[in-house]
PDB file of C-alpha atoms in Angstrom:
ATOM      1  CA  UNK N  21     -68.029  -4.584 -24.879  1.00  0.00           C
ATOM      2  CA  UNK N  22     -70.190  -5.784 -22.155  1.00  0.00           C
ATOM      3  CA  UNK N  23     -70.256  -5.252 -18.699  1.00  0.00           C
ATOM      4  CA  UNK N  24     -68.808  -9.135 -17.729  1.00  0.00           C
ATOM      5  CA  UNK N  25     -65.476  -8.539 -20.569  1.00  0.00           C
ATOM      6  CA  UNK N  26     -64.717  -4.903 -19.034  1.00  0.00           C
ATOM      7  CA  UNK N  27     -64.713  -5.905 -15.615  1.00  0.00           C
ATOM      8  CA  UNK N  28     -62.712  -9.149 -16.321  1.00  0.00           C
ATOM      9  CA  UNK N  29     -60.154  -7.129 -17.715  1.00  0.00           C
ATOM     10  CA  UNK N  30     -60.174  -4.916 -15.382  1.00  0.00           C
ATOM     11  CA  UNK N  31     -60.142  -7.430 -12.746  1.00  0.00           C
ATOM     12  CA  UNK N  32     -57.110  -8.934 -14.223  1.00  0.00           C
ATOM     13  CA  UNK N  33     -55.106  -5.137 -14.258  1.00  0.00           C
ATOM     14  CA  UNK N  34     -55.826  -4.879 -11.208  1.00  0.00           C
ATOM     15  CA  UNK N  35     -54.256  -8.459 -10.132  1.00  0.00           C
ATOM     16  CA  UNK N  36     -51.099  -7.742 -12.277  1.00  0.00           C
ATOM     17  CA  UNK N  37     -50.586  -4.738 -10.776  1.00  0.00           C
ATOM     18  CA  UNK N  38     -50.981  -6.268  -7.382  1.00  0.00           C
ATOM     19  CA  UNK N  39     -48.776  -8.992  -8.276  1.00  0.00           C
ATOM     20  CA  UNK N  40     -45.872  -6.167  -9.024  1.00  0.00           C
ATOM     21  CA  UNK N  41     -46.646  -6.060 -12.672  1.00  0.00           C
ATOM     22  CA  UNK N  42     -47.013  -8.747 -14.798  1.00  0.00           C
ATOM     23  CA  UNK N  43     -45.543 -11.595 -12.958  1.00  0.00           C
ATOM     24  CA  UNK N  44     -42.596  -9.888 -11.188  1.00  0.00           C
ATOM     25  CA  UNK N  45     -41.919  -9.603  -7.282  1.00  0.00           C
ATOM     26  CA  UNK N  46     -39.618  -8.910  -4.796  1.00  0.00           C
ATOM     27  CA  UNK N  47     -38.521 -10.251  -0.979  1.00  0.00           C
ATOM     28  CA  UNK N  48     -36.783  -8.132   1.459  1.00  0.00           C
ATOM     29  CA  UNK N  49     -33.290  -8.621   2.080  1.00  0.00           C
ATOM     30  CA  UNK N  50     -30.655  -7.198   4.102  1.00  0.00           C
ATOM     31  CA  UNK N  51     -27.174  -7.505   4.634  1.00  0.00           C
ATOM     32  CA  UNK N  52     -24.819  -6.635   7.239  1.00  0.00           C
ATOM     33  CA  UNK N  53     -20.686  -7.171   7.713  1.00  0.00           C
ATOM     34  CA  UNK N  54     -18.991  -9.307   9.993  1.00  0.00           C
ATOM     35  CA  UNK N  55     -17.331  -7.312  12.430  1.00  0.00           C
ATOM     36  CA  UNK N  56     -13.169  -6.856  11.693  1.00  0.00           C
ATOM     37  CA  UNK N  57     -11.243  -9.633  13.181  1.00  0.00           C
ATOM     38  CA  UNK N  58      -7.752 -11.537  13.735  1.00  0.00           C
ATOM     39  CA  UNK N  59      -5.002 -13.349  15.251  1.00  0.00           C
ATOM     40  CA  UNK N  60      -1.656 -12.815  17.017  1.00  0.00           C
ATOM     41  CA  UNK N  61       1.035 -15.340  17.608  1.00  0.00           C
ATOM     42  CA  UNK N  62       2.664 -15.452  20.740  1.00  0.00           C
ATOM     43  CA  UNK N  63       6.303 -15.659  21.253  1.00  0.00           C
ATOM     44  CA  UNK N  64       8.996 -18.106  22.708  1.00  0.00           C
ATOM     45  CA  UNK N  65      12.620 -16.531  23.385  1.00  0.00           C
ATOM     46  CA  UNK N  66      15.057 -16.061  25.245  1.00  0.00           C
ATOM     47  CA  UNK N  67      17.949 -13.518  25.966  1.00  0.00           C
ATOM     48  CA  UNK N  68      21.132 -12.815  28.185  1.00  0.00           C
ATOM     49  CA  UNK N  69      23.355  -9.935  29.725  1.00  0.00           C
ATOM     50  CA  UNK N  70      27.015 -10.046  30.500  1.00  0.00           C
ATOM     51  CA  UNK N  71      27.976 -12.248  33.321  1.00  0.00           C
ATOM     52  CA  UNK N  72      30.157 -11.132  36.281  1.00  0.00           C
ATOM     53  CA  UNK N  73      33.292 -13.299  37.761  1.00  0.00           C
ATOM     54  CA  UNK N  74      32.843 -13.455  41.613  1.00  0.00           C
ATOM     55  CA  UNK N  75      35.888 -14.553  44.158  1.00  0.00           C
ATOM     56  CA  UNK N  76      33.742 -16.134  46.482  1.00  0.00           C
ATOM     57  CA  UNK N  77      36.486 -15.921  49.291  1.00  0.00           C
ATOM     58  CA  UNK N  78      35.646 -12.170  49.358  1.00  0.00           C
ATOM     59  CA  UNK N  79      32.034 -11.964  50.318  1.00  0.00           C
ATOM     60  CA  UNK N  80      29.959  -8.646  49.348  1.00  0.00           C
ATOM     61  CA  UNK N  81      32.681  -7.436  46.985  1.00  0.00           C
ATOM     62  CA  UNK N  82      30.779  -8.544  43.672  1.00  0.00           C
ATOM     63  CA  UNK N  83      32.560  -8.730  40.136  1.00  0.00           C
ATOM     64  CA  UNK N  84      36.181  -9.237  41.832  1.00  0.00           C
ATOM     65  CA  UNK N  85      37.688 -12.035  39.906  1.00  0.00           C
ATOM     66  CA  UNK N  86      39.075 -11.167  36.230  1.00  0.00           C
ATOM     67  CA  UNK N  87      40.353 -13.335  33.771  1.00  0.00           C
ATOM     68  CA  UNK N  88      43.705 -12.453  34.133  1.00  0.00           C
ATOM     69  CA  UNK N  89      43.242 -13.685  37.610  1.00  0.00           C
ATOM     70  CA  UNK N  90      44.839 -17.105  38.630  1.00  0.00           C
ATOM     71  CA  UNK N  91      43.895 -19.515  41.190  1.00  0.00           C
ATOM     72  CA  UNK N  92      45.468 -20.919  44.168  1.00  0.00           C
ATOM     73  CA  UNK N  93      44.533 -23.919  46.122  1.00  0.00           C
ATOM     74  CA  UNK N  94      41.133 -23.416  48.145  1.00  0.00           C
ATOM     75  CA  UNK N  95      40.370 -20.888  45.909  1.00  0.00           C
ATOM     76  CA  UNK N  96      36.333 -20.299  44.969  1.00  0.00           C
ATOM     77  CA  UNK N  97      35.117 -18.160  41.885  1.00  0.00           C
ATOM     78  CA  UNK N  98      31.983 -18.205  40.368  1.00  0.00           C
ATOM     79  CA  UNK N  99      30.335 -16.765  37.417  1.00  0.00           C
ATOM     80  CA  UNK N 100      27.023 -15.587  37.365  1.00  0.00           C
ATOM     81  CA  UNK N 101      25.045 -14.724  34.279  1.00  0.00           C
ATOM     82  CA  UNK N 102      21.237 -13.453  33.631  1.00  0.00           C
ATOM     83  CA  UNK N 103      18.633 -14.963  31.078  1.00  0.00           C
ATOM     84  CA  UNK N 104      15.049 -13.249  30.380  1.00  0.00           C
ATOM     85  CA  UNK N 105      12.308 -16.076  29.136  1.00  0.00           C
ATOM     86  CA  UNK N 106       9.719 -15.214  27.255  1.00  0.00           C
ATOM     87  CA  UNK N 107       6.407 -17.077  26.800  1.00  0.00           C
ATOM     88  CA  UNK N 108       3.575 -16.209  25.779  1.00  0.00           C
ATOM     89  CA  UNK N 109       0.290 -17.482  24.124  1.00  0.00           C
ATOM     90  CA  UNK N 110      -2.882 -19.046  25.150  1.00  0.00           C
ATOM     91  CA  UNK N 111      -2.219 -22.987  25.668  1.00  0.00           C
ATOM     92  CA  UNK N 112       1.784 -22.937  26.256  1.00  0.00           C
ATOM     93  CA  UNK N 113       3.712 -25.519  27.678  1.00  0.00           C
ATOM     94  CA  UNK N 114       7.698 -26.404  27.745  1.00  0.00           C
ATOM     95  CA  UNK N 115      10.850 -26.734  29.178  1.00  0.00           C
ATOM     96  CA  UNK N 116      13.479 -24.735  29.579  1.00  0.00           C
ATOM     97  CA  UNK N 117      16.896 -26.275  30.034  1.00  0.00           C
ATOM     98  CA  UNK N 118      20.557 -25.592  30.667  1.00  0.00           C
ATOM     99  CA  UNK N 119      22.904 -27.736  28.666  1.00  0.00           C
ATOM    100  CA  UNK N 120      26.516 -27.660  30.130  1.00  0.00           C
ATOM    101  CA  UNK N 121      29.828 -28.755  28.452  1.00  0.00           C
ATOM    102  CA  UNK N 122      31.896 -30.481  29.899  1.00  0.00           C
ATOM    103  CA  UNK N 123      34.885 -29.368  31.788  1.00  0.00           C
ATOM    104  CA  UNK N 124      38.005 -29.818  29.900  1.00  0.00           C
ATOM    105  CA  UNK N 125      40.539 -29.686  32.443  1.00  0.00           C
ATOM    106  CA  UNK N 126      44.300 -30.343  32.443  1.00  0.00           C
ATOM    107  CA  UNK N 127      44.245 -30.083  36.749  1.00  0.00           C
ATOM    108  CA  UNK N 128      44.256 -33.471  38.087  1.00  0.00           C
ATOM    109  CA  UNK N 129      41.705 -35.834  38.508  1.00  0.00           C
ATOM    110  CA  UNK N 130      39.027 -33.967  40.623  1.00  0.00           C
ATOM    111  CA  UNK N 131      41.110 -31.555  42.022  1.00  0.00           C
ATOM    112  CA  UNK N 132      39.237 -28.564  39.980  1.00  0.00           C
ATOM    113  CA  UNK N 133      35.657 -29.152  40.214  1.00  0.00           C
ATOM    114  CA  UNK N 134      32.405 -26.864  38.468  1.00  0.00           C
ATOM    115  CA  UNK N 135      28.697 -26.891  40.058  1.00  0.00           C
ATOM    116  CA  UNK N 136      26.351 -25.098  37.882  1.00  0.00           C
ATOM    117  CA  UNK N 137      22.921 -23.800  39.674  1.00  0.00           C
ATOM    118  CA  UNK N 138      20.157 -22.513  38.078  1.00  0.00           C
ATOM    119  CA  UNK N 139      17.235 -20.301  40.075  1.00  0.00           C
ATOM    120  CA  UNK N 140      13.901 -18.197  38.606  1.00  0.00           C
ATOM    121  CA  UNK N 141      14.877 -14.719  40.335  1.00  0.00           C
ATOM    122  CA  UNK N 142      11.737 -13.031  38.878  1.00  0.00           C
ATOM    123  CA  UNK N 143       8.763 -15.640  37.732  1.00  0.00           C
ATOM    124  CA  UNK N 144       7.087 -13.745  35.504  1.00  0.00           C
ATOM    125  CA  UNK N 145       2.887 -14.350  35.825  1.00  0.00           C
ATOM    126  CA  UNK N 146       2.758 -18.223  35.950  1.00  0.00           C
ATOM    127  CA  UNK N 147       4.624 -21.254  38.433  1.00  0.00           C
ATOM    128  CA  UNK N 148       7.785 -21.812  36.744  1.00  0.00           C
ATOM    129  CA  UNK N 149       9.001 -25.334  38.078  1.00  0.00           C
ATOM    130  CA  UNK N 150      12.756 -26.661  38.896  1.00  0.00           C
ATOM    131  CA  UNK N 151      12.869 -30.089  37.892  1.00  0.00           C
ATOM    132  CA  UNK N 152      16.969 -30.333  38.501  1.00  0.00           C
ATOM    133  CA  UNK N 153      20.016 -27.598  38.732  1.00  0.00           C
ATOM    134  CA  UNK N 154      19.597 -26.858  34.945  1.00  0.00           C
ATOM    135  CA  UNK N 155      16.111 -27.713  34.044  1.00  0.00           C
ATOM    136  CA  UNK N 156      12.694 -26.247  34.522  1.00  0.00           C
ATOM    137  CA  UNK N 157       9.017 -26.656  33.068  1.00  0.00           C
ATOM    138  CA  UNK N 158       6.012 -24.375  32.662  1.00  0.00           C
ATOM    139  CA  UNK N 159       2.337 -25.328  32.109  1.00  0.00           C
ATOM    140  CA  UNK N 160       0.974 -22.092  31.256  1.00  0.00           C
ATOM    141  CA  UNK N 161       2.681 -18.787  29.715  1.00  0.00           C
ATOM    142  CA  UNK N 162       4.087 -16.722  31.871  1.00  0.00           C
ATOM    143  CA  UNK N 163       5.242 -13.533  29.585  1.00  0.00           C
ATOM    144  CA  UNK N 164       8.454 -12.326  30.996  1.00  0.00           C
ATOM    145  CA  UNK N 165      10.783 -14.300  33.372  1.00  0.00           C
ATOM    146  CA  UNK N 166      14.665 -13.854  34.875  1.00  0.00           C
ATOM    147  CA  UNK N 167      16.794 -16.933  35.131  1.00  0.00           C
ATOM    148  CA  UNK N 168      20.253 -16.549  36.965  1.00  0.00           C
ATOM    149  CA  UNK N 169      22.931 -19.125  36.207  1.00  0.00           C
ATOM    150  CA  UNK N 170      26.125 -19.927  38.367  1.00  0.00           C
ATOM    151  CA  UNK N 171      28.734 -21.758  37.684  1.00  0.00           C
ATOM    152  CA  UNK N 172      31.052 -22.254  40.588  1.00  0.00           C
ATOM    153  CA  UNK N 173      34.644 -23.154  40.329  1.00  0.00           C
ATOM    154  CA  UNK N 174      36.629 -25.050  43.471  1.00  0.00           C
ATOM    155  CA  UNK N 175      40.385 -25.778  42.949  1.00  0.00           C
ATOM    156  CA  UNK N 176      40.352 -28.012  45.924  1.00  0.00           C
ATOM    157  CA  UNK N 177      43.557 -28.727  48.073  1.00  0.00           C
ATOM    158  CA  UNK N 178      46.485 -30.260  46.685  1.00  0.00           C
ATOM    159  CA  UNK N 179      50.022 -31.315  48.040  1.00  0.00           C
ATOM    160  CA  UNK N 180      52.786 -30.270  47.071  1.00  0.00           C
ATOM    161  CA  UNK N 181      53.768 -28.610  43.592  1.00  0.00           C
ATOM    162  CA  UNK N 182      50.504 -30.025  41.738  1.00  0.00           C
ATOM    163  CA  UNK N 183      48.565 -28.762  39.011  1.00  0.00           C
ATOM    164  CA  UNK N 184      50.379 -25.009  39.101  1.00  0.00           C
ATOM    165  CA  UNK N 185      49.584 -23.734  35.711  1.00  0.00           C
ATOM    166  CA  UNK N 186      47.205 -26.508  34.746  1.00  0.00           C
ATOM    167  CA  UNK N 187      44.288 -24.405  32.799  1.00  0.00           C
ATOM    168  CA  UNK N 188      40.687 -25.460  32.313  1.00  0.00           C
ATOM    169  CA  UNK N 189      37.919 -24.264  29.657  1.00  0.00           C
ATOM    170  CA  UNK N 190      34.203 -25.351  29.729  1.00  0.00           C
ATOM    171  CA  UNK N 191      32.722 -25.833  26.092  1.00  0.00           C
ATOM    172  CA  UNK N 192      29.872 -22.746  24.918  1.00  0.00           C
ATOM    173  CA  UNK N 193      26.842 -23.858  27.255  1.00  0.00           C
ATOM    174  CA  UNK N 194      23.671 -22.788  26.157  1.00  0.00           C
ATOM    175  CA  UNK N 195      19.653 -22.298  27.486  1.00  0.00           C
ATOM    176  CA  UNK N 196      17.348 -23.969  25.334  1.00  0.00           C
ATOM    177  CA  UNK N 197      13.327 -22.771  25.857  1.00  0.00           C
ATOM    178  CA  UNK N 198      10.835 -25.785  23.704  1.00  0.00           C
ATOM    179  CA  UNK N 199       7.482 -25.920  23.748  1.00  0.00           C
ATOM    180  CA  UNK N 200       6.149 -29.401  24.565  1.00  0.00           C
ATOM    181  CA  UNK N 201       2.385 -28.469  23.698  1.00  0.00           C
TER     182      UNK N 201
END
C-alpha cells in the first residue's frame, strides 16, 4: 500500500474516533428536582358556649335569672351568649350576621319588648366592622375572633291585672359567617 492510502486511512480512524466512534456523540445534560411544594386551605367557622340569664335589676350579680324565674312588671333580664369566628386565608372577605326570630309573644301589644346587641369583645388580627346590632363585615382574615350577643328582655309597665302569665318564646336564632370574596 502506498504512503497516500495508509495515511488516508489512518486519517479517517483517527476522525471516527474523534467523532466518538463511527458517527456517534453525546451532549451534556443534567437534571435537577423541583423543590417539594403545596397548598393549605384556610378555614371559615364559627362556634358558641353556654349563655348566662342576667336580672339586670341586680347589677354585678351575673347569671341570676333562671328559667324557672318569672317576671314582674319593670322587670329587665338579659341573656348573653359567646361566639368564636374563625377566618382565615389569604384574600378573605365576608359578613358575619345575626339572624333573629321573631318574638312570639302572648303579652300584649308592646308591653314585652327584646333588643338584641351584638359587640367584637376580642378582634382577632384584622378590623372587624359593625354595620348594624346584628351584622358585621371583614376585608381581610382575621384568624380567631369573640362575638358576644345580648338579648335583652323589658316587660314594661302595665295597669292593672294584665298579661300575668302571658309567656313568650323567640324562634332558634342563629350566626351566619359567608364569604363574599
Amino acid at each position: 500500500m502506498n504512503k497516500m492510502m495508509k495515511g488516508s486511512i489512518a486519517g479517517a480512524t483517527g476522525i471516527a474516533l474523534l467523532m466518538g466512534g463511527f458517527g456517534t456523540y453525546a451532549l451534556w445534560s443534567d437534571s435537577e428536582d423541583l423543590a417539594q411544594n403545596g397548598v393549605t386551605s384556610g378555614e371559615l367557622t364559627v362556634d358558641t358556649t353556654g349563655g348566662v340569664w342576667d336580672d339586670l335589676g341586680t347589677p354585678g350579680v351575673a347569671g341570676d335569672w333562671s328559667a324557672a324565674d318569672k317576671l314582674v312588671p319593670g322587670d329587665q333580664v338579659s341573656y348573653t351568649q359567646t361566639f368564636t369566628v374563625s377566618a382565615t386565608g389569604k384574600n378573605l372577605q365576608g359578613t358575619i350576621a345575626l339572624a333573629t326570630g321573631a318574638l312570639s309573644s302572648g303579652f300584649g301589644g308592646g308591653n314585652l319588648t327584646r333588643a338584641v346587641d351584638v359587640n367584637v369583645t376580642t378582634p382577632g388580627t384584622a378590623t372587624i366592622t359593625k354595620d348594624s346590632p346584628t351584622s358585621f363585615s371583614f376585608t381581610s382574615p382575621f384568624d380567631t375572633a369573640t362575638l358576644t350577643a345580648v338579648v335583652t328582655y323589658t316587660f314594661n309597665d302595665v295597669d292593672n291585672l294584665t298579661d300575668q302569665n302571658a309567656s313568650a318564646s323567640t324562634p332558634a336564632s342563629a350566626f351566619t359567617i359567608s364569604q363574599t370574596s
